[in-house]
mmCIF file of N, CA and C in Angstrom:
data_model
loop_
_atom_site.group_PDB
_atom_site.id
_atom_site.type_symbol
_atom_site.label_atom_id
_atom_site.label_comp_id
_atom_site.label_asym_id
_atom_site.label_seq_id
_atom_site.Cartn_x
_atom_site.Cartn_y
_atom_site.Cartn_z
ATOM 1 N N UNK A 1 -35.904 -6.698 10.955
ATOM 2 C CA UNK A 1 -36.414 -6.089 9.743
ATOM 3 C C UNK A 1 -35.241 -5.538 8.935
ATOM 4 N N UNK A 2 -35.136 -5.238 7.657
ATOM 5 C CA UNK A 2 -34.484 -5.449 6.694
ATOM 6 C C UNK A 2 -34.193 -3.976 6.577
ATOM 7 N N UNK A 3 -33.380 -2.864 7.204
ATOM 8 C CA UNK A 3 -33.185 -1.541 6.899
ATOM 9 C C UNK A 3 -32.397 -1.139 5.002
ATOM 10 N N UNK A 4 -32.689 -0.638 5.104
ATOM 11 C CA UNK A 4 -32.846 0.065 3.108
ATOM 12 C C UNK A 4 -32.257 1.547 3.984
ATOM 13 N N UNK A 5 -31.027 1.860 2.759
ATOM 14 C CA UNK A 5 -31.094 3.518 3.078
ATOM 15 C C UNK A 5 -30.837 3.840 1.164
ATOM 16 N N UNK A 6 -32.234 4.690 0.699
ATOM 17 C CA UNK A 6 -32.560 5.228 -0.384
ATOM 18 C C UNK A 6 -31.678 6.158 -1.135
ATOM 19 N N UNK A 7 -30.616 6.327 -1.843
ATOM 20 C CA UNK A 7 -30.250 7.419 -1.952
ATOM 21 C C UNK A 7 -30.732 8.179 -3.686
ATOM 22 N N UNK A 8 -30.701 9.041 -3.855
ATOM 23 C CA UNK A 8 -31.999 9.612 -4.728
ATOM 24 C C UNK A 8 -31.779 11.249 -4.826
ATOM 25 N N UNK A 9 -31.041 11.732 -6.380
ATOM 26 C CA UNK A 9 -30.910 13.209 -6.248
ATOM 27 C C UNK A 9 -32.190 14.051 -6.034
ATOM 28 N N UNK A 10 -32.796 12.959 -6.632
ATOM 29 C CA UNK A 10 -34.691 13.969 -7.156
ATOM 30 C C UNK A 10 -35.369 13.578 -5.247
ATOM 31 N N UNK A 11 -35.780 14.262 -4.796
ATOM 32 C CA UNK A 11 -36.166 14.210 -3.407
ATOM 33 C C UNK A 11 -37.811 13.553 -3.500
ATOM 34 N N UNK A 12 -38.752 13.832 -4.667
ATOM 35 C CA UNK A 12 -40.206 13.235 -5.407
ATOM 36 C C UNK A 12 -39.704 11.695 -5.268
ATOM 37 N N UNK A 13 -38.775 11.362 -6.239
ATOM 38 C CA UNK A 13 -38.116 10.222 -6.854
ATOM 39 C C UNK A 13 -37.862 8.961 -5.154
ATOM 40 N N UNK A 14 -36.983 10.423 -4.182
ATOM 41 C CA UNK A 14 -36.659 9.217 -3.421
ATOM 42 C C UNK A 14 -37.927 9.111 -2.685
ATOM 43 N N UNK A 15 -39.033 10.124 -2.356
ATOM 44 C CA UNK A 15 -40.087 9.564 -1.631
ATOM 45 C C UNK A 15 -40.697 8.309 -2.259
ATOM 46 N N UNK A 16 -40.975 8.213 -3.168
ATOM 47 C CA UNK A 16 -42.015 7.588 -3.793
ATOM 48 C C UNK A 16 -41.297 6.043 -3.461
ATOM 49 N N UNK A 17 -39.401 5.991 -4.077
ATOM 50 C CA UNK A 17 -39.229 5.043 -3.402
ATOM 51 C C UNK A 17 -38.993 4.398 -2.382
ATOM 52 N N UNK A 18 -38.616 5.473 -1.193
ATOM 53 C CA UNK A 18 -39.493 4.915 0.156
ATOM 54 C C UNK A 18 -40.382 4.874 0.651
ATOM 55 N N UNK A 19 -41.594 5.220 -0.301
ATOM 56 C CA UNK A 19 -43.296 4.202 0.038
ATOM 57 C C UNK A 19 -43.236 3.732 -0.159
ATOM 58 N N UNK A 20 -42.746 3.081 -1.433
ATOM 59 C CA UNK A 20 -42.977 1.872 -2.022
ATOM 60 C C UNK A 20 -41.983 0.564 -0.696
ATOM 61 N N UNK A 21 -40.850 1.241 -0.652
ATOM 62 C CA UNK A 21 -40.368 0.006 0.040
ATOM 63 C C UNK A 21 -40.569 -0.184 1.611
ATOM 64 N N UNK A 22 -41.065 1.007 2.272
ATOM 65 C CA UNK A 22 -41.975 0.743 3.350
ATOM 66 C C UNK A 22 -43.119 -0.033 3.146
ATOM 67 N N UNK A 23 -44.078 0.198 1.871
ATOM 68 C CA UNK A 23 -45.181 -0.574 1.725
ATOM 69 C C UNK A 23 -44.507 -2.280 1.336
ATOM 70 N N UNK A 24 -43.514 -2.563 0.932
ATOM 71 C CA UNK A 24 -43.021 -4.141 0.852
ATOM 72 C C UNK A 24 -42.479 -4.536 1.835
ATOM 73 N N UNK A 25 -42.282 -3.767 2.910
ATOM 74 C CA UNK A 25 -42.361 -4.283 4.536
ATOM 75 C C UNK A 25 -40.438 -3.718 5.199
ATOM 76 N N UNK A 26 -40.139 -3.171 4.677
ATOM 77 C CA UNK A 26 -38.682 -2.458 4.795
ATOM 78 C C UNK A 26 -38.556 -1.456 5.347
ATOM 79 N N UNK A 27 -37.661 -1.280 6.692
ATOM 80 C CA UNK A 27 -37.395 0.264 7.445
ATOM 81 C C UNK A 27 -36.196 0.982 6.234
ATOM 82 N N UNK A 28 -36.769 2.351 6.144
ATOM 83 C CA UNK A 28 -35.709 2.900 5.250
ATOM 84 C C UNK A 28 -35.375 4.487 5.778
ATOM 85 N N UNK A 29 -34.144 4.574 5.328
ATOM 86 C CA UNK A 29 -33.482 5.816 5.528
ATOM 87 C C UNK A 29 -33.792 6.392 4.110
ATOM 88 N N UNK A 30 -33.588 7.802 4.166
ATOM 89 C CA UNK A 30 -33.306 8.564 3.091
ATOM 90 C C UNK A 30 -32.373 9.582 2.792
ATOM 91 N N UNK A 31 -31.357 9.763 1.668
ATOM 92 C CA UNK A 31 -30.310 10.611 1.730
ATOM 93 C C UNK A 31 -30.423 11.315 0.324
ATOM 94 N N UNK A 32 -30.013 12.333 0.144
ATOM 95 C CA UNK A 32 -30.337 13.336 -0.750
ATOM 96 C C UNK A 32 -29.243 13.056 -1.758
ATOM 97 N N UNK A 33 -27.621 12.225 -1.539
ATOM 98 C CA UNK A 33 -27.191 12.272 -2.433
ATOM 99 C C UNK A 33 -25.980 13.264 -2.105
ATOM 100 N N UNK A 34 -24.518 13.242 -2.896
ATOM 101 C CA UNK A 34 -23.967 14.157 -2.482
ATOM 102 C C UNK A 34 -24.083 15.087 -3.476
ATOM 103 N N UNK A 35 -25.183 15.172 -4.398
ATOM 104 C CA UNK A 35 -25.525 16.822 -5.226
ATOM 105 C C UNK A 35 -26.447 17.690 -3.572
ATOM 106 N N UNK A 36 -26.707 16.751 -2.894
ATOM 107 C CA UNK A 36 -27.618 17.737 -2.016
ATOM 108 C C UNK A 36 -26.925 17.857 -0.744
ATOM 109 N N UNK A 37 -25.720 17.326 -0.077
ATOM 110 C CA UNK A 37 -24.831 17.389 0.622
ATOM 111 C C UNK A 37 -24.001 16.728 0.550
ATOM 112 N N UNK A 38 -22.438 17.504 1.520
ATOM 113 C CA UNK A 38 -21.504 16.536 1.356
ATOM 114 C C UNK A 38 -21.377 14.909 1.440
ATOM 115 N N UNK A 39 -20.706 13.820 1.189
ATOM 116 C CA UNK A 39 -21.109 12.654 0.933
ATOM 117 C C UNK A 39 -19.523 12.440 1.443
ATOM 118 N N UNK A 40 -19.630 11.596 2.854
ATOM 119 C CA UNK A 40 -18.201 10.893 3.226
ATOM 120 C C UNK A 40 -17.763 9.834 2.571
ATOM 121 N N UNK A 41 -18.758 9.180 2.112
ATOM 122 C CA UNK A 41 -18.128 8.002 0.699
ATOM 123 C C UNK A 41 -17.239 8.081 -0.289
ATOM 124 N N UNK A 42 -17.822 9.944 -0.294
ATOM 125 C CA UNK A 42 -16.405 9.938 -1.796
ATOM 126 C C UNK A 42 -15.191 10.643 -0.981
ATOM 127 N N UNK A 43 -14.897 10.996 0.171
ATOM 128 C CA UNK A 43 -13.624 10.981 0.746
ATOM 129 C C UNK A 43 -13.011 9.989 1.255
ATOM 130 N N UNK A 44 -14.006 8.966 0.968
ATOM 131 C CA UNK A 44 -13.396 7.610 1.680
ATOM 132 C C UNK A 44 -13.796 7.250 3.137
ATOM 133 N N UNK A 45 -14.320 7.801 3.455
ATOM 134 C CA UNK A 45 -15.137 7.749 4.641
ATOM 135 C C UNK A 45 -16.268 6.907 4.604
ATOM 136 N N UNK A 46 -16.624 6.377 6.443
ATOM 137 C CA UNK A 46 -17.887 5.972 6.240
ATOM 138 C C UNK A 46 -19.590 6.699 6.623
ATOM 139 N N UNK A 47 -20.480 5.994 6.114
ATOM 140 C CA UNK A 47 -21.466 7.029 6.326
ATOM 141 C C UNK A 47 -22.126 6.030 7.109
ATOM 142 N N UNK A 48 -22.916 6.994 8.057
ATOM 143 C CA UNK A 48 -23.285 6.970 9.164
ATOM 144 C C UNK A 48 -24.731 6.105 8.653
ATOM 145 N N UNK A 49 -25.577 6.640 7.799
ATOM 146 C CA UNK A 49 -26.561 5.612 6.988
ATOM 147 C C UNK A 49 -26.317 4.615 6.424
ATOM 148 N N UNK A 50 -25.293 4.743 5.338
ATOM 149 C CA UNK A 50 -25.068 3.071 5.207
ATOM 150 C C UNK A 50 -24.622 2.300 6.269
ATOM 151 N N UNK A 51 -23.721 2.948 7.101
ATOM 152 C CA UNK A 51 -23.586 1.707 8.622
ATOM 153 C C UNK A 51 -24.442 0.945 9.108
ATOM 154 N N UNK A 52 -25.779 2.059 8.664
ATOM 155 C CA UNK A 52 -27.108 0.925 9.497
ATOM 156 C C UNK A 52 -27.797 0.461 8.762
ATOM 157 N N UNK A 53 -27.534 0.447 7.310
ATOM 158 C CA UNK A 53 -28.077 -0.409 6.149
ATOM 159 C C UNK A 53 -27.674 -1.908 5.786
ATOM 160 N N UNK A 54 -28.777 -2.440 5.480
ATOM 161 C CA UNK A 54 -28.504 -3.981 5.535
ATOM 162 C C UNK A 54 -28.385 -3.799 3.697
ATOM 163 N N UNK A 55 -28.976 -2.671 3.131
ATOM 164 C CA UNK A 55 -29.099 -3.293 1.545
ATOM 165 C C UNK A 55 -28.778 -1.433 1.339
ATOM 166 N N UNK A 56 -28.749 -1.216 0.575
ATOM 167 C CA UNK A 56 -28.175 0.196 -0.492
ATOM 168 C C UNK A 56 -28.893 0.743 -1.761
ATOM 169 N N UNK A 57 -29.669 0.984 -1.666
ATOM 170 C CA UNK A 57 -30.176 1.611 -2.900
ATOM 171 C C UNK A 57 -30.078 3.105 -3.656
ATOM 172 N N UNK A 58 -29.142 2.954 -4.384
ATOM 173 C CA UNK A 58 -28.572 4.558 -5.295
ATOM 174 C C UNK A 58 -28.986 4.966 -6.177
ATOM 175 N N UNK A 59 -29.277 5.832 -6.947
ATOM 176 C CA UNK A 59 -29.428 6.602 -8.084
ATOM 177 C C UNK A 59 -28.447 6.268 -8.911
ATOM 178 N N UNK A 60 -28.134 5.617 -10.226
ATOM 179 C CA UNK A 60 -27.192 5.847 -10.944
ATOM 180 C C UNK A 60 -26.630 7.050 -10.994
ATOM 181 N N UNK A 61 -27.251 8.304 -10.989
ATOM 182 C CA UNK A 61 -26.960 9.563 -11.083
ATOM 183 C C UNK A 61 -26.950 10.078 -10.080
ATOM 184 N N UNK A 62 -26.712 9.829 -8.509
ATOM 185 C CA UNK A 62 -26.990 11.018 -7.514
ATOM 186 C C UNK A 62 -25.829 11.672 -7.417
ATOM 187 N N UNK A 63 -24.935 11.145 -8.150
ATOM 188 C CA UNK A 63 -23.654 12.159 -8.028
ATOM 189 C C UNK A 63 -23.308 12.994 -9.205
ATOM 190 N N UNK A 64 -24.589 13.189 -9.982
ATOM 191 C CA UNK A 64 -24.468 13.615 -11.091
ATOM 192 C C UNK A 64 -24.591 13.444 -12.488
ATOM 193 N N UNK A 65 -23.537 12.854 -13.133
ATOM 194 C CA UNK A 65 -23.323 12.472 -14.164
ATOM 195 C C UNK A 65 -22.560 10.788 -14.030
ATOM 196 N N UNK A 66 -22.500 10.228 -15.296
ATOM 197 C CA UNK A 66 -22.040 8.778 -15.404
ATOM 198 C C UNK A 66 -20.742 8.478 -14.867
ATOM 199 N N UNK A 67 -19.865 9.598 -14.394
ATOM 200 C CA UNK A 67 -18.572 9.477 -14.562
ATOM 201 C C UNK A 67 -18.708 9.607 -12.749
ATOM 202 N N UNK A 68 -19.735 10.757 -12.528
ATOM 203 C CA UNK A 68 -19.912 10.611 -10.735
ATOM 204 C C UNK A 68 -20.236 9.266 -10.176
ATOM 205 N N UNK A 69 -21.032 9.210 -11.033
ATOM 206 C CA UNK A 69 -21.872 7.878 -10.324
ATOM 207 C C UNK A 69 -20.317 6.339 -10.503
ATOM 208 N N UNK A 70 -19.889 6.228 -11.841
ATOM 209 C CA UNK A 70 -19.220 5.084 -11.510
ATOM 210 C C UNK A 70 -18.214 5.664 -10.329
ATOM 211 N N UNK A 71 -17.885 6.791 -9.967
ATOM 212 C CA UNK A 71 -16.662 6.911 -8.682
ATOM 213 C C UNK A 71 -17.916 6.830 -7.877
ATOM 214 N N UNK A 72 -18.765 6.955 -7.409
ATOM 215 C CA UNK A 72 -19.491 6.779 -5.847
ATOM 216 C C UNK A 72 -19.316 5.145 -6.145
ATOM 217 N N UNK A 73 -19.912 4.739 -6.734
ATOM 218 C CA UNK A 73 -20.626 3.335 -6.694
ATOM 219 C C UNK A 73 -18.720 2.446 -6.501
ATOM 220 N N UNK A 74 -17.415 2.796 -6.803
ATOM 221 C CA UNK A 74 -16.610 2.377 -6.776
ATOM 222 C C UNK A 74 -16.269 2.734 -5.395
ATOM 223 N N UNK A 75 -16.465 3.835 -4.750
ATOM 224 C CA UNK A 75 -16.270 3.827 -3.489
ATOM 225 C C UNK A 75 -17.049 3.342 -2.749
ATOM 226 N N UNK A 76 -18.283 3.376 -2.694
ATOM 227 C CA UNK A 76 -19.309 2.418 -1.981
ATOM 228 C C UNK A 76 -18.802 0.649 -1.964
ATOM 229 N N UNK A 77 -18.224 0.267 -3.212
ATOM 230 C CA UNK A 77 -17.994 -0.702 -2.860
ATOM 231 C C UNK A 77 -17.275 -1.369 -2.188
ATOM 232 N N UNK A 78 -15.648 -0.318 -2.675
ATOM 233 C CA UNK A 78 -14.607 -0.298 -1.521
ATOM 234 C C UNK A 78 -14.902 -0.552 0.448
ATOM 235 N N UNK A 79 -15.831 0.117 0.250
ATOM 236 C CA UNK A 79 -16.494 1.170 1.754
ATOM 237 C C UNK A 79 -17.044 -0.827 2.115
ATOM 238 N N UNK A 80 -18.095 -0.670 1.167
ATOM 239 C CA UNK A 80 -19.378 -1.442 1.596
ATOM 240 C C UNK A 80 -18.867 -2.796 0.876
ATOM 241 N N UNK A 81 -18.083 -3.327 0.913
ATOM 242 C CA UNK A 81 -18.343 -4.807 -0.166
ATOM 243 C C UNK A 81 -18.833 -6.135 0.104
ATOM 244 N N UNK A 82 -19.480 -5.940 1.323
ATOM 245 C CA UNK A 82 -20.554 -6.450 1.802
ATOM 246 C C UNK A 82 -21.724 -6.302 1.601
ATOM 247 N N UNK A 83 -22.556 -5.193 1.521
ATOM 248 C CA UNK A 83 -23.502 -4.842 1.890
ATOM 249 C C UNK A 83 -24.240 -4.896 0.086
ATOM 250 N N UNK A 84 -25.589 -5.196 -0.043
ATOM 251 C CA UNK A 84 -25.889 -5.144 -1.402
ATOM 252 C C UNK A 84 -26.253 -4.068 -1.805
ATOM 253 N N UNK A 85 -25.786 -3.536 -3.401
ATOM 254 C CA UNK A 85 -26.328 -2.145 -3.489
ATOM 255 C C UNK A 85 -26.669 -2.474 -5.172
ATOM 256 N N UNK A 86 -28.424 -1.622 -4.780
ATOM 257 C CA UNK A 86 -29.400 -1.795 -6.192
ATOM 258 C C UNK A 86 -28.928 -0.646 -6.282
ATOM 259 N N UNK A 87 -28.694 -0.353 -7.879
ATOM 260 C CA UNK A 87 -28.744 0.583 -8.461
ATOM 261 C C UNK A 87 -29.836 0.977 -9.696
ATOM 262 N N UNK A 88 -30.283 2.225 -9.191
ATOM 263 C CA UNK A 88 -31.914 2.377 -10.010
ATOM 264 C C UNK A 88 -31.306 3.873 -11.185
ATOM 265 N N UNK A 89 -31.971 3.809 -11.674
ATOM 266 C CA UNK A 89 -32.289 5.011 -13.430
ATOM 267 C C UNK A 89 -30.840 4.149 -13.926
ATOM 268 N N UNK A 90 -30.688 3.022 -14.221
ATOM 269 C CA UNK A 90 -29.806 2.811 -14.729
ATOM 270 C C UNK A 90 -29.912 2.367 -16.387
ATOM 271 N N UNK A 91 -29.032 2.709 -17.328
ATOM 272 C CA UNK A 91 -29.699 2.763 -18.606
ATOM 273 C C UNK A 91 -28.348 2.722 -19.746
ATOM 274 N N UNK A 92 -28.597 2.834 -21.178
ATOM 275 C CA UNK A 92 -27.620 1.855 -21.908
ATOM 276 C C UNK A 92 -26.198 3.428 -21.718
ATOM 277 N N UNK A 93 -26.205 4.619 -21.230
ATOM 278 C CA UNK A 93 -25.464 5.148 -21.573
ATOM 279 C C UNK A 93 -24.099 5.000 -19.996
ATOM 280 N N UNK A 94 -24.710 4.001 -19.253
ATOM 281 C CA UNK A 94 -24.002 3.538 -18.147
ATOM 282 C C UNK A 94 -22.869 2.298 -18.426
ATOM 283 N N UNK A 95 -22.237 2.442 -19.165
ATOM 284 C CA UNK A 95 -21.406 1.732 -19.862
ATOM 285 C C UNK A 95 -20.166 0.706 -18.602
ATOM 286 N N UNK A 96 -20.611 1.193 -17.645
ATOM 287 C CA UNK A 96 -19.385 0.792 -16.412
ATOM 288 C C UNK A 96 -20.539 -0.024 -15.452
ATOM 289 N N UNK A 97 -21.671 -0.173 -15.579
ATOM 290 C CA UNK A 97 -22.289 -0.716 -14.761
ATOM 291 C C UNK A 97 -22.116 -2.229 -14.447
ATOM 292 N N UNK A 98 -21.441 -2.646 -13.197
ATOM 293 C CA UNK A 98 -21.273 -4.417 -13.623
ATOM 294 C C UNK A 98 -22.082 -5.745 -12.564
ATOM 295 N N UNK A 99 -22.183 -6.389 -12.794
ATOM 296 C CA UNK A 99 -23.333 -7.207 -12.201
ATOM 297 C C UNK A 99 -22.734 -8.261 -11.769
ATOM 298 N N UNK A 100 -21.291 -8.573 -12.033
ATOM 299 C CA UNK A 100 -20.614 -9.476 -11.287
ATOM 300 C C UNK A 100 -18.896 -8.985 -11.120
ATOM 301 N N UNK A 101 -18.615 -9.909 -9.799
ATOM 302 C CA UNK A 101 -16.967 -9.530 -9.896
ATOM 303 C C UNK A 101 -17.446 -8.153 -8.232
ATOM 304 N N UNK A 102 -16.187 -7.566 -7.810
ATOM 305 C CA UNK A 102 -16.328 -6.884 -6.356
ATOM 306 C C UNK A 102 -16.929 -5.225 -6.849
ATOM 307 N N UNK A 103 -17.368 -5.270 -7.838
ATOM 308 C CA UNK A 103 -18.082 -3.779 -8.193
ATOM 309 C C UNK A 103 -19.315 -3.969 -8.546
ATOM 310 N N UNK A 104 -19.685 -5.365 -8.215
ATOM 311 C CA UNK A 104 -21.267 -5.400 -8.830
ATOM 312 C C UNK A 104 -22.573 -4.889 -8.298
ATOM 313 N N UNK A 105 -23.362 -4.899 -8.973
ATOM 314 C CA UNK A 105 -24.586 -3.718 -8.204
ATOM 315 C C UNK A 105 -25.991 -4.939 -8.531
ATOM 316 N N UNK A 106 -26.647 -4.576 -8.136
ATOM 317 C CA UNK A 106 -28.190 -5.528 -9.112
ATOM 318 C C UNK A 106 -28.419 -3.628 -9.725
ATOM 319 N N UNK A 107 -28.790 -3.965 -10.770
ATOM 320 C CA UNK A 107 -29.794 -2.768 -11.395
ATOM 321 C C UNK A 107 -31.304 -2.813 -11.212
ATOM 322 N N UNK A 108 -31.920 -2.092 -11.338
ATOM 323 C CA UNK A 108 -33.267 -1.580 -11.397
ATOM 324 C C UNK A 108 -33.488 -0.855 -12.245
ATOM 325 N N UNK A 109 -34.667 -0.780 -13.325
ATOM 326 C CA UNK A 109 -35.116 0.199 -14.173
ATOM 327 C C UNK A 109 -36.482 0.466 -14.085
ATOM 328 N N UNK A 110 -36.692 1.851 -15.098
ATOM 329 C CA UNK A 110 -38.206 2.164 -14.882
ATOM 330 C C UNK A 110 -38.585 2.335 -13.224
ATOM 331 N N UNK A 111 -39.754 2.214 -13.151
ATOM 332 C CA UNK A 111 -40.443 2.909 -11.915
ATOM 333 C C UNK A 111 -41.226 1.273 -11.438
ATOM 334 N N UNK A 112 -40.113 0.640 -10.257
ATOM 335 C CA UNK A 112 -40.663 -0.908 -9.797
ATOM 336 C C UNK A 112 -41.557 -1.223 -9.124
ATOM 337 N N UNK A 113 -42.492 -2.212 -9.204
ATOM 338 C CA UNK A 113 -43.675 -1.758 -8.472
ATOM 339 C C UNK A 113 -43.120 -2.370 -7.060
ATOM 340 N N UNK A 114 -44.244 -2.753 -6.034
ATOM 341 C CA UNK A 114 -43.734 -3.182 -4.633
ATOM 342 C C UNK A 114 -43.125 -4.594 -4.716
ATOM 343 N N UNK A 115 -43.949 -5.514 -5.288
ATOM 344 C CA UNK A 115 -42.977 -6.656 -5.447
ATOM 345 C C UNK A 115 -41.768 -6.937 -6.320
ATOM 346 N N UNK A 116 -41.680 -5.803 -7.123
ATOM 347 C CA UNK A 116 -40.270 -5.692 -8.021
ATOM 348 C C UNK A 116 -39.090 -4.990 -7.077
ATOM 349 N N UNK A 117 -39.236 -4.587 -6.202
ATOM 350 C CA UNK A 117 -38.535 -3.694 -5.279
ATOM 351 C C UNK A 117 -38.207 -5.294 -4.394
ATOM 352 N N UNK A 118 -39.056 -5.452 -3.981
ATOM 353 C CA UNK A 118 -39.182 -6.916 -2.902
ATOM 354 C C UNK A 118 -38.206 -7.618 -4.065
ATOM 355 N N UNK A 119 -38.376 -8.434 -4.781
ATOM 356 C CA UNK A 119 -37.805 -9.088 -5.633
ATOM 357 C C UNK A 119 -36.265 -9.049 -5.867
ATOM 358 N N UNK A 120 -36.152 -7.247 -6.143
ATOM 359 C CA UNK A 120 -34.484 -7.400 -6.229
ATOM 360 C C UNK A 120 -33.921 -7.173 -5.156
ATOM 361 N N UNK A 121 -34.424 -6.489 -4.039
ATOM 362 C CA UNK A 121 -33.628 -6.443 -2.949
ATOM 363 C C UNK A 121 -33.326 -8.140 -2.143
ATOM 364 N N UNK A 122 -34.722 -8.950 -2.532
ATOM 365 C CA UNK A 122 -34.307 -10.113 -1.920
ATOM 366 C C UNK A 122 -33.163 -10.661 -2.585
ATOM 367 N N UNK A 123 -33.376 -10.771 -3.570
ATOM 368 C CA UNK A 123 -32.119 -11.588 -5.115
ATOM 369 C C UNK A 123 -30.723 -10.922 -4.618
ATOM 370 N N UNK A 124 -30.497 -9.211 -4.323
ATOM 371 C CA UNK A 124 -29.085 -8.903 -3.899
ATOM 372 C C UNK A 124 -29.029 -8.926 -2.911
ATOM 373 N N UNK A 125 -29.742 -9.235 -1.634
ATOM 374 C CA UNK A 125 -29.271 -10.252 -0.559
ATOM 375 C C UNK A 125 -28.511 -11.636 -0.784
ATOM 376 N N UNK A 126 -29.281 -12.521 -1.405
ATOM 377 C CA UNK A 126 -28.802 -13.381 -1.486
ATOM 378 C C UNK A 126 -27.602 -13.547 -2.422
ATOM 379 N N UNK A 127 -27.285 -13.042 -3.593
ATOM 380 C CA UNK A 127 -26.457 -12.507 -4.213
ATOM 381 C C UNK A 127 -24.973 -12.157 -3.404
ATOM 382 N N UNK A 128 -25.407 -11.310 -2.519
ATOM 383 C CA UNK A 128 -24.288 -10.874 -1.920
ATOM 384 C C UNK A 128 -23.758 -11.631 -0.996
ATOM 385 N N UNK A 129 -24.575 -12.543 0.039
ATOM 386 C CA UNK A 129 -24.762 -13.810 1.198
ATOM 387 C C UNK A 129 -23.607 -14.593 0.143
ATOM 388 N N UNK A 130 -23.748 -14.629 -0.582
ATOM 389 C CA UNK A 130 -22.838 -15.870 -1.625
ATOM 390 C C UNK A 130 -21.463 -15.708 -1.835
ATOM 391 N N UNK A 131 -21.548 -14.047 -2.123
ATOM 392 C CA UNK A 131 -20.381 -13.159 -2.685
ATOM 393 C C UNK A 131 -19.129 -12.950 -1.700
ATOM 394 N N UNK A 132 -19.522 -13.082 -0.631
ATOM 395 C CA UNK A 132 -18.758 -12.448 0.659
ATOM 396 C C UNK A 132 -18.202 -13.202 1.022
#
């Protein structure tokens, strides 16, 4: 089975999206983000949740602001450049967001239903299966 670890500043935000991706058939972790604890990603470290994640799903914002988020998501990739990572609330003032090349993310917007969740996590599997 396909482990997901959620990460999500709004704690509402990340439940909802781990029902949803439990209900599309996915074991998932959940992490608060490093606004809600320290985060070994941005020391360069690895985290103990993404280790056991097959796919990555972030908050554009769990580190804050646009400028947090492109340094997590640049260290995640460093960290992880294997592993696929959706990035969700992502929107036009994310100017660094890139979809191809070793920093790429799949995006997500709006609120996805279960097979839109299914959909992109399958697509940045395979995406990434290609990439590596």
């Amino acid at each position: 089975m396909t482990r997901v670890i959620v990460v999500n500043h709004d704690p509402a935000v990340a439940a909802e999206q781990a029902a949803l991706l439990r209900a599309a058939g996915y074991e998932v972790d959940e992490c608060g983000g490093p606004l809600a604890e320290p985060c070994p990603v941005l020391a360069d470290l690895p985290c103990p949740l993404a280790d056991r994640a097959d796919v990555l799903v972030y908050d554009a914002w769990a580190a804050g602001d646009s400028d947090g988020g492109r340094r997590l998501v640049g260290h995640l990739r460093e960290l992880y450049a294997d592993l696929p990572l959706i990035l969700t609330a992502v929107d036009d003032r994310l100017d660094w967001v890139e979809t191809e090349g070793p920093f790429r993310v799949t995006p997500l917007t709006g609120r996805p239903s279960v097979e839109e969740w299914r959909q992109a996590i399958e697509t940045a599997l395979e995406d990434q299966g290609m990439a590596v």
